[in-house]
Amino acid sequence: MSFDRSLKIAPSILAADFADFGAECRAVQAQGADWVHVDVMDGHFVPNITFGPQMVAALRPHVRTVMDVHLMIAPVDPYIEAFARAGADIITAHVEAGAHIHRTLQAIRATGKKAGVALNPGTGAEAVENLLDMVDLICVMTVNPGFGGQQFIDMSEKVRRLRAMIGDRPVHIEIDGGITVETAPAMARAGADVLVAGSSVFKGGSAADPAPYGEAIRAIRLAAETALPGRVA
Ligand code: DX5
Ligand code: ZN
């Protein structure tokens, strides 16, 4: 997985059919998804429960792109090894999930996987200032984590600050929550290169009728790319 800052759309399977994840992953990638975003929730760090490493392992053969695993769990450290073995490409932990995010990121990197750090809307960019050389991705939450389909919270200023802090480092900025054709442009302009989109991609289609997934992905990509500096809208 080489680094590039081109715009990537990462559909979140939180909005897919839970009884048919394999087919949903295949469908959304066939329709142009760059990555597949996998939301793990524990009912403790966030008020919702999804699934654990066994589900991630079961999904692995259906994900030929990048499996981007977003851990909304606390504690995180006891489960890193299991998610790495399950086949995650990127493992992202929340800065708010424990007292030792630095140790958590070291542990993720030690598995040979890419390490991500996520920031809730209430957490400032400075929280990752001392972590920039040990992460591959910073996930800026634009909703309070726990559920799909929530109202977007504008974090453009934080994204701009992070983009400046990152400089030339090979670190992705990912936006997670409430991404639509309306909200994507400002995020891309502020410096994000990975846009997670759950409900806006999966609504309207199904694994058996996946064309709407492709239409949604293309529309978000176009809206975001035309907002980039140097592009004509
Ligand atoms: C929220 C999750 C998101 C969520 C985004 O806790 O981390 O990945 O699925 O869903 P939408 O795009 O519906 O806001
Ligand atoms: Zn997520």
JSON list of C-alpha atoms and ligand atoms in Angstrom, two decimals:
[
{"chain": "A", "resi": 1, "resn": "MET", "atom": "CA", "xyz": [0.00, 0.00, 0.00]},
{"chain": "A", "resi": 2, "resn": "SER", "atom": "CA", "xyz": [1.93, 3.03, -1.25]},
{"chain": "A", "resi": 3, "resn": "PHE", "atom": "CA", "xyz": [1.12, 6.56, -0.13]},
{"chain": "A", "resi": 4, "resn": "ASP", "atom": "CA", "xyz": [-0.76, 8.99, -2.29]},
{"chain": "A", "resi": 5, "resn": "ARG", "atom": "CA", "xyz": [-2.78, 12.04, -1.52]},
{"chain": "A", "resi": 6, "resn": "SER", "atom": "CA", "xyz": [-5.32, 11.69, -4.32]},
{"chain": "A", "resi": 7, "resn": "LEU", "atom": "CA", "xyz": [-8.93, 11.77, -3.20]},
{"chain": "A", "resi": 8, "resn": "LYS", "atom": "CA", "xyz": [-10.28, 8.46, -1.93]},
{"chain": "A", "resi": 9, "resn": "ILE", "atom": "CA", "xyz": [-13.85, 7.49, -1.11]},
{"chain": "A", "resi": 10, "resn": "ALA", "atom": "CA", "xyz": [-14.21, 4.96, 1.70]},
{"chain": "A", "resi": 11, "resn": "PRO", "atom": "CA", "xyz": [-17.77, 3.68, 2.08]},
{"chain": "A", "resi": 12, "resn": "SER", "atom": "CA", "xyz": [-18.60, 2.66, 5.64]},
{"chain": "A", "resi": 13, "resn": "ILE", "atom": "CA", "xyz": [-20.30, -0.72, 5.85]},
{"chain": "A", "resi": 14, "resn": "LEU", "atom": "CA", "xyz": [-22.07, 0.52, 8.96]},
{"chain": "A", "resi": 15, "resn": "ALA", "atom": "CA", "xyz": [-24.76, 1.60, 6.48]},
{"chain": "A", "resi": 16, "resn": "ALA", "atom": "CA", "xyz": [-24.73, -1.68, 4.50]},
{"chain": "A", "resi": 17, "resn": "ASP", "atom": "CA", "xyz": [-26.90, -4.78, 4.93]},
{"chain": "A", "resi": 18, "resn": "PHE", "atom": "CA", "xyz": [-25.45, -6.48, 8.04]},
{"chain": "A", "resi": 19, "resn": "ALA", "atom": "CA", "xyz": [-26.76, -9.84, 6.85]},
{"chain": "A", "resi": 20, "resn": "ASP", "atom": "CA", "xyz": [-24.86, -9.59, 3.58]},
{"chain": "A", "resi": 21, "resn": "PHE", "atom": "CA", "xyz": [-21.54, -7.84, 4.27]},
{"chain": "A", "resi": 22, "resn": "GLY", "atom": "CA", "xyz": [-19.47, -9.92, 1.83]},
{"chain": "A", "resi": 23, "resn": "ALA", "atom": "CA", "xyz": [-21.70, -9.08, -1.12]},
{"chain": "A", "resi": 24, "resn": "GLU", "atom": "CA", "xyz": [-21.96, -5.46, -0.01]},
{"chain": "A", "resi": 25, "resn": "CYS", "atom": "CA", "xyz": [-18.15, -5.11, 0.11]},
{"chain": "A", "resi": 26, "resn": "ARG", "atom": "CA", "xyz": [-17.78, -6.63, -3.35]},
{"chain": "A", "resi": 27, "resn": "ALA", "atom": "CA", "xyz": [-20.56, -4.47, -4.77]},
{"chain": "A", "resi": 28, "resn": "VAL", "atom": "CA", "xyz": [-19.30, -1.18, -3.43]},
{"chain": "A", "resi": 29, "resn": "GLN", "atom": "CA", "xyz": [-15.75, -1.85, -4.66]},
{"chain": "A", "resi": 30, "resn": "ALA", "atom": "CA", "xyz": [-17.02, -2.87, -8.09]},
{"chain": "A", "resi": 31, "resn": "GLN", "atom": "CA", "xyz": [-18.82, 0.49, -8.08]},
{"chain": "A", "resi": 32, "resn": "GLY", "atom": "CA", "xyz": [-15.63, 2.47, -7.50]},
{"chain": "A", "resi": 33, "resn": "ALA", "atom": "CA", "xyz": [-14.93, 2.54, -3.76]},
{"chain": "A", "resi": 34, "resn": "ASP", "atom": "CA", "xyz": [-11.22, 3.13, -3.11]},
{"chain": "A", "resi": 35, "resn": "TRP", "atom": "CA", "xyz": [-11.19, 1.74, 0.43]},
{"chain": "A", "resi": 36, "resn": "VAL", "atom": "CA", "xyz": [-13.71, -0.10, 2.63]},
{"chain": "A", "resi": 37, "resn": "HIS", "atom": "CA", "xyz": [-14.25, 1.52, 6.03]},
{"chain": "A", "resi": 38, "resn": "VAL", "atom": "CA", "xyz": [-15.12, -0.88, 8.85]},
{"chain": "A", "resi": 39, "resn": "ASP", "atom": "CA", "xyz": [-16.59, 0.57, 12.06]},
{"chain": "A", "resi": 40, "resn": "VAL", "atom": "CA", "xyz": [-15.97, -1.45, 15.22]},
{"chain": "A", "resi": 41, "resn": "MET", "atom": "CA", "xyz": [-18.03, -0.32, 18.24]},
{"chain": "A", "resi": 42, "resn": "ASP", "atom": "CA", "xyz": [-18.09, -1.72, 21.74]},
{"chain": "A", "resi": 43, "resn": "GLY", "atom": "CA", "xyz": [-21.11, -0.25, 23.54]},
{"chain": "A", "resi": 44, "resn": "HIS", "atom": "CA", "xyz": [-18.70, 1.33, 26.01]},
{"chain": "A", "resi": 45, "resn": "PHE", "atom": "CA", "xyz": [-16.53, 3.92, 24.24]},
{"chain": "A", "resi": 46, "resn": "VAL", "atom": "CA", "xyz": [-19.54, 4.64, 22.03]},
{"chain": "A", "resi": 47, "resn": "PRO", "atom": "CA", "xyz": [-23.23, 3.94, 22.68]},
{"chain": "A", "resi": 48, "resn": "ASN", "atom": "CA", "xyz": [-23.58, 1.29, 19.97]},
{"chain": "A", "resi": 49, "resn": "ILE", "atom": "CA", "xyz": [-22.23, -2.21, 19.28]},
{"chain": "A", "resi": 50, "resn": "THR", "atom": "CA", "xyz": [-21.25, -3.58, 15.88]},
{"chain": "A", "resi": 51, "resn": "PHE", "atom": "CA", "xyz": [-18.81, -6.48, 15.60]},
{"chain": "A", "resi": 52, "resn": "GLY", "atom": "CA", "xyz": [-15.31, -7.68, 16.43]},
{"chain": "A", "resi": 53, "resn": "PRO", "atom": "CA", "xyz": [-12.22, -9.23, 14.86]},
{"chain": "A", "resi": 54, "resn": "GLN", "atom": "CA", "xyz": [-13.98, -12.41, 13.71]},
{"chain": "A", "resi": 55, "resn": "MET", "atom": "CA", "xyz": [-16.23, -10.36, 11.44]},
{"chain": "A", "resi": 56, "resn": "VAL", "atom": "CA", "xyz": [-13.23, -8.42, 10.12]},
{"chain": "A", "resi": 57, "resn": "ALA", "atom": "CA", "xyz": [-11.48, -11.71, 9.32]},
{"chain": "A", "resi": 58, "resn": "ALA", "atom": "CA", "xyz": [-14.59, -12.97, 7.54]},
{"chain": "A", "resi": 59, "resn": "LEU", "atom": "CA", "xyz": [-14.72, -9.79, 5.45]},
{"chain": "A", "resi": 60, "resn": "ARG", "atom": "CA", "xyz": [-11.07, -9.90, 4.46]},
{"chain": "A", "resi": 61, "resn": "PRO", "atom": "CA", "xyz": [-11.48, -12.16, 1.40]},
{"chain": "A", "resi": 62, "resn": "HIS", "atom": "CA", "xyz": [-14.17, -9.80, 0.09]},
{"chain": "A", "resi": 63, "resn": "VAL", "atom": "CA", "xyz": [-12.01, -6.67, 0.35]},
{"chain": "A", "resi": 64, "resn": "ARG", "atom": "CA", "xyz": [-9.48, -6.40, -2.46]},
{"chain": "A", "resi": 65, "resn": "THR", "atom": "CA", "xyz": [-8.86, -2.70, -1.86]},
{"chain": "A", "resi": 66, "resn": "VAL", "atom": "CA", "xyz": [-7.80, -1.30, 1.51]},
{"chain": "A", "resi": 67, "resn": "MET", "atom": "CA", "xyz": [-9.53, -2.49, 4.68]},
{"chain": "A", "resi": 68, "resn": "ASP", "atom": "CA", "xyz": [-9.68, 0.57, 6.90]},
{"chain": "A", "resi": 69, "resn": "VAL", "atom": "CA", "xyz": [-10.65, -0.51, 10.41]},
{"chain": "A", "resi": 70, "resn": "HIS", "atom": "CA", "xyz": [-11.90, 2.23, 12.75]},
{"chain": "A", "resi": 71, "resn": "LEU", "atom": "CA", "xyz": [-11.85, 1.07, 16.35]},
{"chain": "A", "resi": 72, "resn": "MET", "atom": "CA", "xyz": [-14.35, 2.84, 18.59]},
{"chain": "A", "resi": 73, "resn": "ILE", "atom": "CA", "xyz": [-13.49, 0.71, 21.58]},
{"chain": "A", "resi": 74, "resn": "ALA", "atom": "CA", "xyz": [-11.88, 1.17, 24.98]},
{"chain": "A", "resi": 75, "resn": "PRO", "atom": "CA", "xyz": [-9.57, -0.30, 25.98]},
{"chain": "A", "resi": 76, "resn": "VAL", "atom": "CA", "xyz": [-7.93, -0.74, 22.57]},
{"chain": "A", "resi": 77, "resn": "ASP", "atom": "CA", "xyz": [-4.56, -2.33, 23.29]},
{"chain": "A", "resi": 78, "resn": "PRO", "atom": "CA", "xyz": [-5.79, -5.85, 24.19]},
{"chain": "A", "resi": 79, "resn": "TYR", "atom": "CA", "xyz": [-7.45, -6.19, 20.76]},
{"chain": "A", "resi": 80, "resn": "ILE", "atom": "CA", "xyz": [-4.83, -4.77, 18.38]},
{"chain": "A", "resi": 81, "resn": "GLU", "atom": "CA", "xyz": [-3.19, -8.10, 17.69]},
{"chain": "A", "resi": 82, "resn": "ALA", "atom": "CA", "xyz": [-6.54, -9.71, 16.90]},
{"chain": "A", "resi": 83, "resn": "PHE", "atom": "CA", "xyz": [-7.52, -7.01, 14.40]},
{"chain": "A", "resi": 84, "resn": "ALA", "atom": "CA", "xyz": [-4.09, -7.21, 12.78]},
{"chain": "A", "resi": 85, "resn": "ARG", "atom": "CA", "xyz": [-4.42, -10.99, 12.44]},
{"chain": "A", "resi": 86, "resn": "ALA", "atom": "CA", "xyz": [-7.92, -10.50, 11.06]},
{"chain": "A", "resi": 87, "resn": "GLY", "atom": "CA", "xyz": [-6.35, -8.71, 8.09]},
{"chain": "A", "resi": 88, "resn": "ALA", "atom": "CA", "xyz": [-6.93, -5.00, 8.66]},
{"chain": "A", "resi": 89, "resn": "ASP", "atom": "CA", "xyz": [-4.66, -2.82, 6.51]},
{"chain": "A", "resi": 90, "resn": "ILE", "atom": "CA", "xyz": [-5.13, 0.29, 8.64]},
{"chain": "A", "resi": 91, "resn": "ILE", "atom": "CA", "xyz": [-6.04, 0.20, 12.32]},
{"chain": "A", "resi": 92, "resn": "THR", "atom": "CA", "xyz": [-7.30, 3.48, 13.77]},
{"chain": "A", "resi": 93, "resn": "ALA", "atom": "CA", "xyz": [-7.68, 4.15, 17.48]},
{"chain": "A", "resi": 94, "resn": "HIS", "atom": "CA", "xyz": [-9.23, 7.16, 19.21]},
{"chain": "A", "resi": 95, "resn": "VAL", "atom": "CA", "xyz": [-7.11, 9.63, 21.13]},
{"chain": "A", "resi": 96, "resn": "GLU", "atom": "CA", "xyz": [-9.92, 9.74, 23.70]},
{"chain": "A", "resi": 97, "resn": "ALA", "atom": "CA", "xyz": [-10.04, 5.96, 24.20]},
{"chain": "A", "resi": 98, "resn": "GLY", "atom": "CA", "xyz": [-7.33, 5.77, 26.82]},
{"chain": "A", "resi": 99, "resn": "ALA", "atom": "CA", "xyz": [-4.44, 7.47, 28.56]},
{"chain": "A", "resi": 100, "resn": "HIS", "atom": "CA", "xyz": [-1.74, 6.03, 26.32]},
{"chain": "A", "resi": 101, "resn": "ILE", "atom": "CA", "xyz": [-2.42, 6.72, 22.66]},
{"chain": "A", "resi": 102, "resn": "HIS", "atom": "CA", "xyz": [1.33, 6.82, 21.97]},
{"chain": "A", "resi": 103, "resn": "ARG", "atom": "CA", "xyz": [1.72, 3.28, 23.26]},
{"chain": "A", "resi": 104, "resn": "THR", "atom": "CA", "xyz": [-1.35, 2.17, 21.29]},
{"chain": "A", "resi": 105, "resn": "LEU", "atom": "CA", "xyz": [0.09, 3.55, 18.05]},
{"chain": "A", "resi": 106, "resn": "GLN", "atom": "CA", "xyz": [3.43, 1.89, 18.75]},
{"chain": "A", "resi": 107, "resn": "ALA", "atom": "CA", "xyz": [1.59, -1.38, 19.26]},
{"chain": "A", "resi": 108, "resn": "ILE", "atom": "CA", "xyz": [-0.31, -1.00, 15.97]},
{"chain": "A", "resi": 109, "resn": "ARG", "atom": "CA", "xyz": [2.89, -0.22, 14.06]},
{"chain": "A", "resi": 110, "resn": "ALA", "atom": "CA", "xyz": [4.59, -3.20, 15.72]},
{"chain": "A", "resi": 111, "resn": "THR", "atom": "CA", "xyz": [2.08, -5.49, 14.02]},
{"chain": "A", "resi": 112, "resn": "GLY", "atom": "CA", "xyz": [3.25, -4.16, 10.63]},
{"chain": "A", "resi": 113, "resn": "LYS", "atom": "CA", "xyz": [-0.09, -2.47, 9.96]},
{"chain": "A", "resi": 114, "resn": "LYS", "atom": "CA", "xyz": [-0.69, 1.19, 9.17]},
{"chain": "A", "resi": 115, "resn": "ALA", "atom": "CA", "xyz": [-1.62, 3.20, 12.25]},
{"chain": "A", "resi": 116, "resn": "GLY", "atom": "CA", "xyz": [-4.41, 5.77, 12.40]},
{"chain": "A", "resi": 117, "resn": "VAL", "atom": "CA", "xyz": [-5.49, 8.13, 15.13]},
{"chain": "A", "resi": 118, "resn": "ALA", "atom": "CA", "xyz": [-9.04, 9.50, 15.37]},
{"chain": "A", "resi": 119, "resn": "LEU", "atom": "CA", "xyz": [-10.21, 12.76, 16.93]},
{"chain": "A", "resi": 120, "resn": "ASN", "atom": "CA", "xyz": [-13.73, 13.35, 18.20]},
{"chain": "A", "resi": 121, "resn": "PRO", "atom": "CA", "xyz": [-15.34, 16.69, 17.32]},
{"chain": "A", "resi": 122, "resn": "GLY", "atom": "CA", "xyz": [-14.53, 18.00, 20.81]},
{"chain": "A", "resi": 123, "resn": "THR", "atom": "CA", "xyz": [-10.82, 17.20, 20.58]},
{"chain": "A", "resi": 124, "resn": "GLY", "atom": "CA", "xyz": [-8.41, 19.72, 19.11]},
{"chain": "A", "resi": 125, "resn": "ALA", "atom": "CA", "xyz": [-5.71, 19.22, 16.49]},
{"chain": "A", "resi": 126, "resn": "GLU", "atom": "CA", "xyz": [-3.01, 19.74, 19.13]},
{"chain": "A", "resi": 127, "resn": "ALA", "atom": "CA", "xyz": [-3.85, 16.31, 20.58]},
{"chain": "A", "resi": 128, "resn": "VAL", "atom": "CA", "xyz": [-1.90, 14.70, 17.72]},
{"chain": "A", "resi": 129, "resn": "GLU", "atom": "CA", "xyz": [0.93, 17.20, 17.52]},
{"chain": "A", "resi": 130, "resn": "ASN", "atom": "CA", "xyz": [3.40, 14.79, 19.15]},
{"chain": "A", "resi": 131, "resn": "LEU", "atom": "CA", "xyz": [2.18, 11.80, 17.14]},
{"chain": "A", "resi": 132, "resn": "LEU", "atom": "CA", "xyz": [2.71, 13.00, 13.57]},
{"chain": "A", "resi": 133, "resn": "ASP", "atom": "CA", "xyz": [5.76, 10.83, 12.92]},
{"chain": "A", "resi": 134, "resn": "MET", "atom": "CA", "xyz": [4.08, 7.67, 14.16]},
{"chain": "A", "resi": 135, "resn": "VAL", "atom": "CA", "xyz": [0.79, 7.75, 12.28]},
{"chain": "A", "resi": 136, "resn": "ASP", "atom": "CA", "xyz": [-0.23, 7.01, 8.70]},
{"chain": "A", "resi": 137, "resn": "LEU", "atom": "CA", "xyz": [-3.69, 8.53, 9.01]},
{"chain": "A", "resi": 138, "resn": "ILE", "atom": "CA", "xyz": [-5.54, 11.10, 11.09]},
{"chain": "A", "resi": 139, "resn": "CYS", "atom": "CA", "xyz": [-9.30, 10.59, 11.18]},
{"chain": "A", "resi": 140, "resn": "VAL", "atom": "CA", "xyz": [-11.26, 13.76, 11.87]},
{"chain": "A", "resi": 141, "resn": "MET", "atom": "CA", "xyz": [-14.72, 12.87, 13.14]},
{"chain": "A", "resi": 142, "resn": "THR", "atom": "CA", "xyz": [-17.40, 15.18, 11.81]},
{"chain": "A", "resi": 143, "resn": "VAL", "atom": "CA", "xyz": [-20.07, 13.54, 13.96]},
{"chain": "A", "resi": 144, "resn": "ASN", "atom": "CA", "xyz": [-19.86, 12.20, 17.49]},
{"chain": "A", "resi": 145, "resn": "PRO", "atom": "CA", "xyz": [-19.01, 8.55, 16.87]},
{"chain": "A", "resi": 146, "resn": "GLY", "atom": "CA", "xyz": [-21.54, 5.78, 17.42]},
{"chain": "A", "resi": 147, "resn": "PHE", "atom": "CA", "xyz": [-24.08, 5.99, 14.64]},
{"chain": "A", "resi": 148, "resn": "GLY", "atom": "CA", "xyz": [-24.37, 6.51, 10.92]},
{"chain": "A", "resi": 149, "resn": "GLY", "atom": "CA", "xyz": [-26.68, 9.06, 9.37]},
{"chain": "A", "resi": 150, "resn": "GLN", "atom": "CA", "xyz": [-25.98, 11.90, 11.79]},
{"chain": "A", "resi": 151, "resn": "GLN", "atom": "CA", "xyz": [-25.79, 15.61, 11.06]},
{"chain": "A", "resi": 152, "resn": "PHE", "atom": "CA", "xyz": [-22.38, 16.78, 9.77]},
{"chain": "A", "resi": 153, "resn": "ILE", "atom": "CA", "xyz": [-20.36, 18.99, 12.16]},
{"chain": "A", "resi": 154, "resn": "ASP", "atom": "CA", "xyz": [-18.01, 21.33, 10.26]},
{"chain": "A", "resi": 155, "resn": "MET", "atom": "CA", "xyz": [-14.39, 20.73, 11.25]},
{"chain": "A", "resi": 156, "resn": "SER", "atom": "CA", "xyz": [-12.74, 22.63, 8.35]},
{"chain": "A", "resi": 157, "resn": "GLU", "atom": "CA", "xyz": [-10.58, 24.75, 10.65]},
{"chain": "A", "resi": 158, "resn": "LYS", "atom": "CA", "xyz": [-9.22, 21.64, 12.40]},
{"chain": "A", "resi": 159, "resn": "VAL", "atom": "CA", "xyz": [-8.53, 19.97, 9.05]},
{"chain": "A", "resi": 160, "resn": "ARG", "atom": "CA", "xyz": [-6.63, 23.04, 7.83]},
{"chain": "A", "resi": 161, "resn": "ARG", "atom": "CA", "xyz": [-4.54, 23.07, 11.00]},
{"chain": "A", "resi": 162, "resn": "LEU", "atom": "CA", "xyz": [-3.78, 19.37, 10.69]},
{"chain": "A", "resi": 163, "resn": "ARG", "atom": "CA", "xyz": [-2.86, 19.73, 7.03]},
{"chain": "A", "resi": 164, "resn": "ALA", "atom": "CA", "xyz": [-0.36, 22.47, 7.93]},
{"chain": "A", "resi": 165, "resn": "MET", "atom": "CA", "xyz": [1.02, 20.42, 10.84]},
{"chain": "A", "resi": 166, "resn": "ILE", "atom": "CA", "xyz": [1.49, 17.35, 8.64]},
{"chain": "A", "resi": 167, "resn": "GLY", "atom": "CA", "xyz": [3.54, 19.20, 6.02]},
{"chain": "A", "resi": 168, "resn": "ASP", "atom": "CA", "xyz": [5.35, 16.71, 3.78]},
{"chain": "A", "resi": 169, "resn": "ARG", "atom": "CA", "xyz": [4.79, 13.70, 6.02]},
{"chain": "A", "resi": 170, "resn": "PRO", "atom": "CA", "xyz": [3.01, 10.76, 4.36]},
{"chain": "A", "resi": 171, "resn": "VAL", "atom": "CA", "xyz": [-0.10, 11.06, 6.55]},
{"chain": "A", "resi": 172, "resn": "HIS", "atom": "CA", "xyz": [-3.66, 10.82, 5.24]},
{"chain": "A", "resi": 173, "resn": "ILE", "atom": "CA", "xyz": [-6.41, 13.06, 6.58]},
{"chain": "A", "resi": 174, "resn": "GLU", "atom": "CA", "xyz": [-9.68, 11.17, 6.68]},
{"chain": "A", "resi": 175, "resn": "ILE", "atom": "CA", "xyz": [-13.10, 12.68, 7.37]},
{"chain": "A", "resi": 176, "resn": "ASP", "atom": "CA", "xyz": [-15.71, 10.49, 9.01]},
{"chain": "A", "resi": 177, "resn": "GLY", "atom": "CA", "xyz": [-19.37, 11.37, 9.47]},
{"chain": "A", "resi": 178, "resn": "GLY", "atom": "CA", "xyz": [-22.09, 13.08, 7.47]},
{"chain": "A", "resi": 179, "resn": "ILE", "atom": "CA", "xyz": [-20.19, 13.17, 4.16]},
{"chain": "A", "resi": 180, "resn": "THR", "atom": "CA", "xyz": [-22.45, 14.02, 1.19]},
{"chain": "A", "resi": 181, "resn": "VAL", "atom": "CA", "xyz": [-22.06, 15.92, -2.07]},
{"chain": "A", "resi": 182, "resn": "GLU", "atom": "CA", "xyz": [-22.83, 19.04, -0.05]},
{"chain": "A", "resi": 183, "resn": "THR", "atom": "CA", "xyz": [-20.29, 18.54, 2.76]},
{"chain": "A", "resi": 184, "resn": "ALA", "atom": "CA", "xyz": [-17.42, 16.86, 0.85]},
{"chain": "A", "resi": 185, "resn": "PRO", "atom": "CA", "xyz": [-16.12, 19.92, -1.08]},
{"chain": "A", "resi": 186, "resn": "ALA", "atom": "CA", "xyz": [-15.14, 22.00, 1.96]},
{"chain": "A", "resi": 187, "resn": "MET", "atom": "CA", "xyz": [-13.37, 19.00, 3.50]},
{"chain": "A", "resi": 188, "resn": "ALA", "atom": "CA", "xyz": [-11.33, 18.33, 0.36]},
{"chain": "A", "resi": 189, "resn": "ARG", "atom": "CA", "xyz": [-10.47, 22.01, 0.08]},
{"chain": "A", "resi": 190, "resn": "ALA", "atom": "CA", "xyz": [-9.32, 22.07, 3.71]},
{"chain": "A", "resi": 191, "resn": "GLY", "atom": "CA", "xyz": [-6.88, 19.23, 2.99]},
{"chain": "A", "resi": 192, "resn": "ALA", "atom": "CA", "xyz": [-8.64, 15.91, 3.50]},
{"chain": "A", "resi": 193, "resn": "ASP", "atom": "CA", "xyz": [-7.82, 13.10, 1.07]},
{"chain": "A", "resi": 194, "resn": "VAL", "atom": "CA", "xyz": [-10.00, 10.25, 2.41]},
{"chain": "A", "resi": 195, "resn": "LEU", "atom": "CA", "xyz": [-13.76, 10.72, 2.72]},
{"chain": "A", "resi": 196, "resn": "VAL", "atom": "CA", "xyz": [-15.72, 8.08, 4.62]},
{"chain": "A", "resi": 197, "resn": "ALA", "atom": "CA", "xyz": [-19.33, 7.91, 3.48]},
{"chain": "A", "resi": 198, "resn": "GLY", "atom": "CA", "xyz": [-21.89, 5.54, 4.96]},
{"chain": "A", "resi": 199, "resn": "SER", "atom": "CA", "xyz": [-25.52, 6.44, 4.45]},
{"chain": "A", "resi": 200, "resn": "SER", "atom": "CA", "xyz": [-24.91, 8.69, 1.43]},
{"chain": "A", "resi": 201, "resn": "VAL", "atom": "CA", "xyz": [-23.40, 5.74, -0.50]},
{"chain": "A", "resi": 202, "resn": "PHE", "atom": "CA", "xyz": [-25.51, 2.81, 0.68]},
{"chain": "A", "resi": 203, "resn": "LYS", "atom": "CA", "xyz": [-28.92, 4.47, 0.64]},
{"chain": "A", "resi": 204, "resn": "GLY", "atom": "CA", "xyz": [-30.90, 3.78, -2.50]},
{"chain": "A", "resi": 205, "resn": "GLY", "atom": "CA", "xyz": [-29.03, 0.67, -3.64]},
{"chain": "A", "resi": 206, "resn": "SER", "atom": "CA", "xyz": [-28.33, -2.92, -2.61]},
{"chain": "A", "resi": 207, "resn": "ALA", "atom": "CA", "xyz": [-25.80, -5.62, -3.43]},
{"chain": "A", "resi": 208, "resn": "ALA", "atom": "CA", "xyz": [-28.33, -6.90, -5.99]},
{"chain": "A", "resi": 209, "resn": "ASP", "atom": "CA", "xyz": [-28.89, -3.41, -7.42]},
{"chain": "A", "resi": 210, "resn": "PRO", "atom": "CA", "xyz": [-25.55, -1.68, -6.86]},
{"chain": "A", "resi": 211, "resn": "ALA", "atom": "CA", "xyz": [-25.65, 1.04, -9.56]},
{"chain": "A", "resi": 212, "resn": "PRO", "atom": "CA", "xyz": [-26.83, 3.70, -7.04]},
{"chain": "A", "resi": 213, "resn": "TYR", "atom": "CA", "xyz": [-23.65, 3.02, -5.00]},
{"chain": "A", "resi": 214, "resn": "GLY", "atom": "CA", "xyz": [-21.57, 3.95, -8.03]},
{"chain": "A", "resi": 215, "resn": "GLU", "atom": "CA", "xyz": [-23.62, 7.05, -8.75]},
{"chain": "A", "resi": 216, "resn": "ALA", "atom": "CA", "xyz": [-23.21, 8.23, -5.16]},
{"chain": "A", "resi": 217, "resn": "ILE", "atom": "CA", "xyz": [-19.46, 7.54, -5.11]},
{"chain": "A", "resi": 218, "resn": "ARG", "atom": "CA", "xyz": [-18.92, 9.35, -8.40]},
{"chain": "A", "resi": 219, "resn": "ALA", "atom": "CA", "xyz": [-21.02, 12.33, -7.28]},
{"chain": "A", "resi": 220, "resn": "ILE", "atom": "CA", "xyz": [-19.12, 12.73, -4.00]},
{"chain": "A", "resi": 221, "resn": "ARG", "atom": "CA", "xyz": [-15.77, 12.34, -5.78]},
{"chain": "A", "resi": 222, "resn": "LEU", "atom": "CA", "xyz": [-16.68, 14.90, -8.42]},
{"chain": "A", "resi": 223, "resn": "ALA", "atom": "CA", "xyz": [-17.98, 17.41, -5.85]},
{"chain": "A", "resi": 224, "resn": "ALA", "atom": "CA", "xyz": [-14.81, 17.04, -3.78]},
{"chain": "A", "resi": 225, "resn": "GLU", "atom": "CA", "xyz": [-12.35, 17.10, -6.68]},
{"chain": "A", "resi": 226, "resn": "THR", "atom": "CA", "xyz": [-13.85, 20.16, -8.32]},
{"chain": "A", "resi": 227, "resn": "ALA", "atom": "CA", "xyz": [-13.40, 21.98, -5.01]},
{"chain": "A", "resi": 228, "resn": "LEU", "atom": "CA", "xyz": [-9.65, 21.40, -4.97]},
{"chain": "A", "resi": 229, "resn": "PRO", "atom": "CA", "xyz": [-7.39, 24.39, -5.66]},
{"chain": "A", "resi": 230, "resn": "GLY", "atom": "CA", "xyz": [-6.54, 24.70, -9.33]},
{"chain": "A", "resi": 231, "resn": "ARG", "atom": "CA", "xyz": [-9.74, 22.95, -10.44]},
{"chain": "A", "resi": 232, "resn": "VAL", "atom": "CA", "xyz": [-12.50, 24.77, -12.23]},
{"chain": "A", "resi": 233, "resn": "ALA", "atom": "CA", "xyz": [-15.91, 24.07, -10.72]},
{"chain": "B", "resi": 1, "resn": "DX5", "atom": "C1", "xyz": [-19.64, 6.90, 13.01]},
{"chain": "B", "resi": 1, "resn": "DX5", "atom": "C2", "xyz": [-18.80, 6.05, 12.09]},
{"chain": "B", "resi": 1, "resn": "DX5", "atom": "C3", "xyz": [-18.90, 6.45, 10.67]},
{"chain": "B", "resi": 1, "resn": "DX5", "atom": "C4", "xyz": [-20.25, 6.33, 10.09]},
{"chain": "B", "resi": 1, "resn": "DX5", "atom": "C5", "xyz": [-20.40, 7.35, 9.02]},
{"chain": "B", "resi": 1, "resn": "DX5", "atom": "O1", "xyz": [-19.37, 6.55, 14.33]},
{"chain": "B", "resi": 1, "resn": "DX5", "atom": "O2", "xyz": [-17.44, 6.09, 12.46]},
{"chain": "B", "resi": 1, "resn": "DX5", "atom": "O3", "xyz": [-17.95, 5.73, 9.87]},
{"chain": "B", "resi": 1, "resn": "DX5", "atom": "O4", "xyz": [-20.52, 5.08, 9.57]},
{"chain": "B", "resi": 1, "resn": "DX5", "atom": "O5", "xyz": [-21.70, 7.26, 8.58]},
{"chain": "B", "resi": 1, "resn": "DX5", "atom": "P1", "xyz": [-22.46, 8.40, 7.78]},
{"chain": "B", "resi": 1, "resn": "DX5", "atom": "O6", "xyz": [-21.69, 8.60, 6.51]},
{"chain": "B", "resi": 1, "resn": "DX5", "atom": "O7", "xyz": [-23.80, 7.83, 7.58]},
{"chain": "B", "resi": 1, "resn": "DX5", "atom": "O8", "xyz": [-22.42, 9.62, 8.64]},
{"chain": "B", "resi": 2, "resn": "ZN", "atom": "ZN", "xyz": [-15.82, 5.29, 11.06]}
]
